[in-house]
mmCIF file of C-alpha atoms in Angstrom:
data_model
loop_
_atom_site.group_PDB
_atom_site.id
_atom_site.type_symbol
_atom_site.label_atom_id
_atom_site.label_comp_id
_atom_site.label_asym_id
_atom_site.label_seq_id
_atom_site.Cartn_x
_atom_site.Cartn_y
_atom_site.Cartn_z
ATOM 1 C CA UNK W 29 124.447 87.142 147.885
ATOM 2 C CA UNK W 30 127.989 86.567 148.086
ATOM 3 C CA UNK W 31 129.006 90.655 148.460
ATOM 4 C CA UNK W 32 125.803 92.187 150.153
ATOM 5 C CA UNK W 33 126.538 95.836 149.701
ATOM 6 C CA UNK W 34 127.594 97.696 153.169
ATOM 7 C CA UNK W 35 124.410 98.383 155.248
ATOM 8 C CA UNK W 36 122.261 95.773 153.298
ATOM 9 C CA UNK W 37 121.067 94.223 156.292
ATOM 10 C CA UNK W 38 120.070 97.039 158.263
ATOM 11 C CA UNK W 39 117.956 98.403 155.041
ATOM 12 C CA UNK W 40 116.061 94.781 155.586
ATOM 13 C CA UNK W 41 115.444 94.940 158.946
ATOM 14 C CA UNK W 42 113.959 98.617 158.465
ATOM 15 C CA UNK W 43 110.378 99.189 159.152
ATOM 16 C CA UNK W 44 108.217 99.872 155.987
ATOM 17 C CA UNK W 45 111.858 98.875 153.936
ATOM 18 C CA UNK W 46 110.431 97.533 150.258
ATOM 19 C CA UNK W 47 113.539 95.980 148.586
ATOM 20 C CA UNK W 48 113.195 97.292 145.056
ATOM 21 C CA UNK W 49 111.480 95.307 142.219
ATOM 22 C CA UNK W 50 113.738 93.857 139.289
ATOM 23 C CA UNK W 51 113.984 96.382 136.483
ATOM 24 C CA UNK W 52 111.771 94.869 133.214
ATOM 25 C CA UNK W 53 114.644 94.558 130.500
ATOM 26 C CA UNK W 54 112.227 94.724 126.985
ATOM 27 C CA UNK W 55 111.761 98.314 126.720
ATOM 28 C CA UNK W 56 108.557 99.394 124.502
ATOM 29 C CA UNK W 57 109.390 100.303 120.720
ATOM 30 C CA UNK W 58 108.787 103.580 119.729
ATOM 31 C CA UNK W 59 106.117 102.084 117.628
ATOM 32 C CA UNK W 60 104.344 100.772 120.539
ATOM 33 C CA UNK W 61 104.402 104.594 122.164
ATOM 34 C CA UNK W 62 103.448 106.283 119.089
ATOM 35 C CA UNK W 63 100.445 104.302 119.264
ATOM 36 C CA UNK W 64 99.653 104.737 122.721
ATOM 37 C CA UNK W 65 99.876 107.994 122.421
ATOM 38 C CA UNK W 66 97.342 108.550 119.277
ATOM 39 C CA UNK W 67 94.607 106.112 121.342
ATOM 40 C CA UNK W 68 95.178 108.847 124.534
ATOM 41 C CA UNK W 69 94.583 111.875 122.118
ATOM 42 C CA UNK W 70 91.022 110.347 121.842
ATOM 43 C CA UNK W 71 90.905 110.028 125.931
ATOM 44 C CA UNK W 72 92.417 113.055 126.520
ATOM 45 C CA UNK W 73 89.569 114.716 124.304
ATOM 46 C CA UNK W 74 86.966 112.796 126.382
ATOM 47 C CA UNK W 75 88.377 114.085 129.396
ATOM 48 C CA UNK W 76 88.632 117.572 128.358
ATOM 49 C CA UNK W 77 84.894 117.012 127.769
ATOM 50 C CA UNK W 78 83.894 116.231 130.970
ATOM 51 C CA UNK W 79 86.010 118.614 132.540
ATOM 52 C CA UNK W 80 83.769 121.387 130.308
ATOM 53 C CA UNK W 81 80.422 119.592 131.342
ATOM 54 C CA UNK W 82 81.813 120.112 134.811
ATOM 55 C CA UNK W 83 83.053 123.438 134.773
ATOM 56 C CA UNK W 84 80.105 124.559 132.903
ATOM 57 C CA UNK W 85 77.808 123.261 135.504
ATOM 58 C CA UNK W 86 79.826 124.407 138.529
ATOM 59 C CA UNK W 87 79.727 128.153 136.437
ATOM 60 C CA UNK W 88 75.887 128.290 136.481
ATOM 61 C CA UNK W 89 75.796 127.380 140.317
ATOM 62 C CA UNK W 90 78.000 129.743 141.039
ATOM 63 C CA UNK W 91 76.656 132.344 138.852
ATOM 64 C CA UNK W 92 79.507 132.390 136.648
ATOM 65 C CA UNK W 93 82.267 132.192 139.404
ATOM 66 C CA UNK W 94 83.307 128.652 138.481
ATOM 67 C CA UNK W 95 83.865 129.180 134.590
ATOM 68 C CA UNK W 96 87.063 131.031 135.777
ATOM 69 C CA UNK W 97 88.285 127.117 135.829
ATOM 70 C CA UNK W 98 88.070 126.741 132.250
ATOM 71 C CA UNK W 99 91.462 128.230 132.409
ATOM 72 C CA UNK W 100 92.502 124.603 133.815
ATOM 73 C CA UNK W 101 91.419 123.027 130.071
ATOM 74 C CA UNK W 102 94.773 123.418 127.882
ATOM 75 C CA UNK W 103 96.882 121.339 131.230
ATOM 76 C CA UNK W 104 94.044 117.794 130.675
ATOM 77 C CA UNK W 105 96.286 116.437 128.630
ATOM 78 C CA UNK W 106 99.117 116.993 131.990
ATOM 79 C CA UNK W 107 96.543 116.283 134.200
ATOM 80 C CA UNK W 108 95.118 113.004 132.201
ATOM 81 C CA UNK W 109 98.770 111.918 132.544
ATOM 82 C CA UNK W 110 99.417 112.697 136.202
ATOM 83 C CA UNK W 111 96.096 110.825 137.051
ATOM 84 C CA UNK W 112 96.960 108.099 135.637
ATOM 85 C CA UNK W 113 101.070 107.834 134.713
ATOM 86 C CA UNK W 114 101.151 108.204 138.733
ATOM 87 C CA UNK W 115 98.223 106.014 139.539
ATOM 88 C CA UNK W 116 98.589 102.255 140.557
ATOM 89 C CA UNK W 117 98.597 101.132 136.872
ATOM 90 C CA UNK W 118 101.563 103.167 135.955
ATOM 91 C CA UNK W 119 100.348 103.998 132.246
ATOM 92 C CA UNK W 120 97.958 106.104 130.467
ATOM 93 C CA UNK W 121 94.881 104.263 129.244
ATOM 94 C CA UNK W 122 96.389 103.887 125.523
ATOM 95 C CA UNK W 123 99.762 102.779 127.480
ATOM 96 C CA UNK W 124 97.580 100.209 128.681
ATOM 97 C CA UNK W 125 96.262 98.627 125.652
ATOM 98 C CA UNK W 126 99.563 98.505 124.135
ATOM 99 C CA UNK W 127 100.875 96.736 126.958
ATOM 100 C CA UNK W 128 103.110 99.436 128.259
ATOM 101 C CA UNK W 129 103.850 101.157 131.656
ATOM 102 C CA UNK W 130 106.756 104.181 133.183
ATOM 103 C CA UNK W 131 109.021 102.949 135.479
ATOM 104 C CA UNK W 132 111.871 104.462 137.504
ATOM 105 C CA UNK W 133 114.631 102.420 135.481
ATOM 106 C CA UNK W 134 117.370 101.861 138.217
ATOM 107 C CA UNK W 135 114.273 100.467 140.808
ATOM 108 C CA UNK W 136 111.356 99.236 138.491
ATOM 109 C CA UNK W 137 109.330 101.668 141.183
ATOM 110 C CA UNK W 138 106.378 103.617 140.197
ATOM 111 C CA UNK W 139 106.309 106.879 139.386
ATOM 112 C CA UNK W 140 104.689 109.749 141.471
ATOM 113 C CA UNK W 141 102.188 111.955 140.259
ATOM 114 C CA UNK W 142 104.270 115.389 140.227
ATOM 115 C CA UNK W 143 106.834 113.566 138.042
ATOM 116 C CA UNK W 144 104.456 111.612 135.380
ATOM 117 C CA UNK W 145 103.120 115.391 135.186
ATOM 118 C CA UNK W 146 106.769 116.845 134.749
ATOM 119 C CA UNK W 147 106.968 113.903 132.209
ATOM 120 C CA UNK W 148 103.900 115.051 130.503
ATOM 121 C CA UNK W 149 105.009 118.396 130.338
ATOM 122 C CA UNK W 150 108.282 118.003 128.695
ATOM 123 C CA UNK W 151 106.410 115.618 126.520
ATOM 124 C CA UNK W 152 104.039 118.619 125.077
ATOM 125 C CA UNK W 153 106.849 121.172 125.309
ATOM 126 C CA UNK W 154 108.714 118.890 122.791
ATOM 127 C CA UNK W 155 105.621 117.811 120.404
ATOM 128 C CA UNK W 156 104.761 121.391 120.528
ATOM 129 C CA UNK W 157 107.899 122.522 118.810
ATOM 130 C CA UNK W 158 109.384 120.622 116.205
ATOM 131 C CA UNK W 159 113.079 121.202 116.329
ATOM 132 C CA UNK W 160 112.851 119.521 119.937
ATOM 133 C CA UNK W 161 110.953 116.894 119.048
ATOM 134 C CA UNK W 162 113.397 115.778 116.384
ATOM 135 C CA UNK W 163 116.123 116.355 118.885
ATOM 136 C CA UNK W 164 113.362 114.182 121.612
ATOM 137 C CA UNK W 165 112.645 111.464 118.460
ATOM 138 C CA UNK W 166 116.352 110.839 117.716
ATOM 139 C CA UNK W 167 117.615 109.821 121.388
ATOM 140 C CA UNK W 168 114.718 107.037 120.859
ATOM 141 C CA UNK W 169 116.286 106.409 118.024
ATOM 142 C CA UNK W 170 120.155 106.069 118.822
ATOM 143 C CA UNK W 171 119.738 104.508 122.275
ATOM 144 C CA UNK W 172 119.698 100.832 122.093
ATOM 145 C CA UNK W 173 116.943 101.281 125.527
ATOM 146 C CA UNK W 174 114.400 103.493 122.957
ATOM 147 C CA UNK W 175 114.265 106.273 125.910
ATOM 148 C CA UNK W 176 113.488 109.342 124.813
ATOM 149 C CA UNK W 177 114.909 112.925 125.692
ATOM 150 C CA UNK W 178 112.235 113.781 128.065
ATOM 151 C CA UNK W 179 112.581 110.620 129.831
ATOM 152 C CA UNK W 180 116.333 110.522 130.010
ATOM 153 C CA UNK W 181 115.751 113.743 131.844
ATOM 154 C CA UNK W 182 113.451 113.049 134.415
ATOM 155 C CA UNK W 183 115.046 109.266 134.771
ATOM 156 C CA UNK W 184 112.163 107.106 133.754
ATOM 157 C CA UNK W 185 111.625 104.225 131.051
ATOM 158 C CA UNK W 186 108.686 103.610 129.393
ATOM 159 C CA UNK W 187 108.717 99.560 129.804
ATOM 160 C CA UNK W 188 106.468 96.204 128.395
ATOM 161 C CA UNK W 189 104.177 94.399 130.957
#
């Protein structure tokens, strides 16, 4: 490194210091996500399921106590993403199988859970009206990275690999 930035060595030297991993450069089409996303509409409905198996059972041991949970149903689809978005793997299971993952762009880093489930959120918020998921579509569509509104705002990438 012929210009180390100031305090470079220091930052080594650090205990616990991780130098950040090089940022992937082949973003995922929007193809690729539109995909991924119709294959997690089929997990998210099998995890929705088994929360309802769950929370049914937990109701009828606690003599209908627990089925005040089954307000927690509409959020699986946040939660499915939390889980796993902010889980080692980085991606959804459908993310997966297309070969795709969300990064922190500048670092390559993972993502933590309260942010893939902010990302989630604004995902649904969008979908859910369709005026802002135009708006969401078309940054994919002018940006030469294919990163979406929701992602530009929370600074992630959806990435190949």
């Amino acid at each position: 490194m012929l210009n180390p930035p100031p305090g470079y060595a220091e930052r080594l030297d650090a205990p616990g210091y991780l130098p950040p991993m090089p940022v992937p450069t082949v973003r995922a089409s929007l193809g690729a996500r539109c995909v991924a996303y119709l294959l997690d509409i089929l997990f998210i409905f099998g995890f929705t399921l088994m929360l309802w198996v769950a929370i049914a059972v937990i109701g009828v041991i606690t003599f209908g106590l627990g089925w005040t949970l089954f307000a927690v149903l509409p959020a699986s689809g946040i939660l499915y993403s939390a889980i796993t978005v902010g889980g080692a793997r980085q991606s959804t299971i459908g993310m997966r199988l297309m070969g795709l993952r969300v990064v922190a762009p500048e670092s390559g880093r993972r993502v933590d859970v309260l942010t893939a489930a902010v990302h989630a959120l604004l995902f649904y918020v969008a979908i859910s009206t369709f005026l802002l998921w135009c708006v969401d579509i078309l940054f994919g569509l002018v940006r030469s990275d294919r990163r979406l509104g929701h992602d530009l705002l929370l600074g992630l990438a959806v990435v190949r690999g």
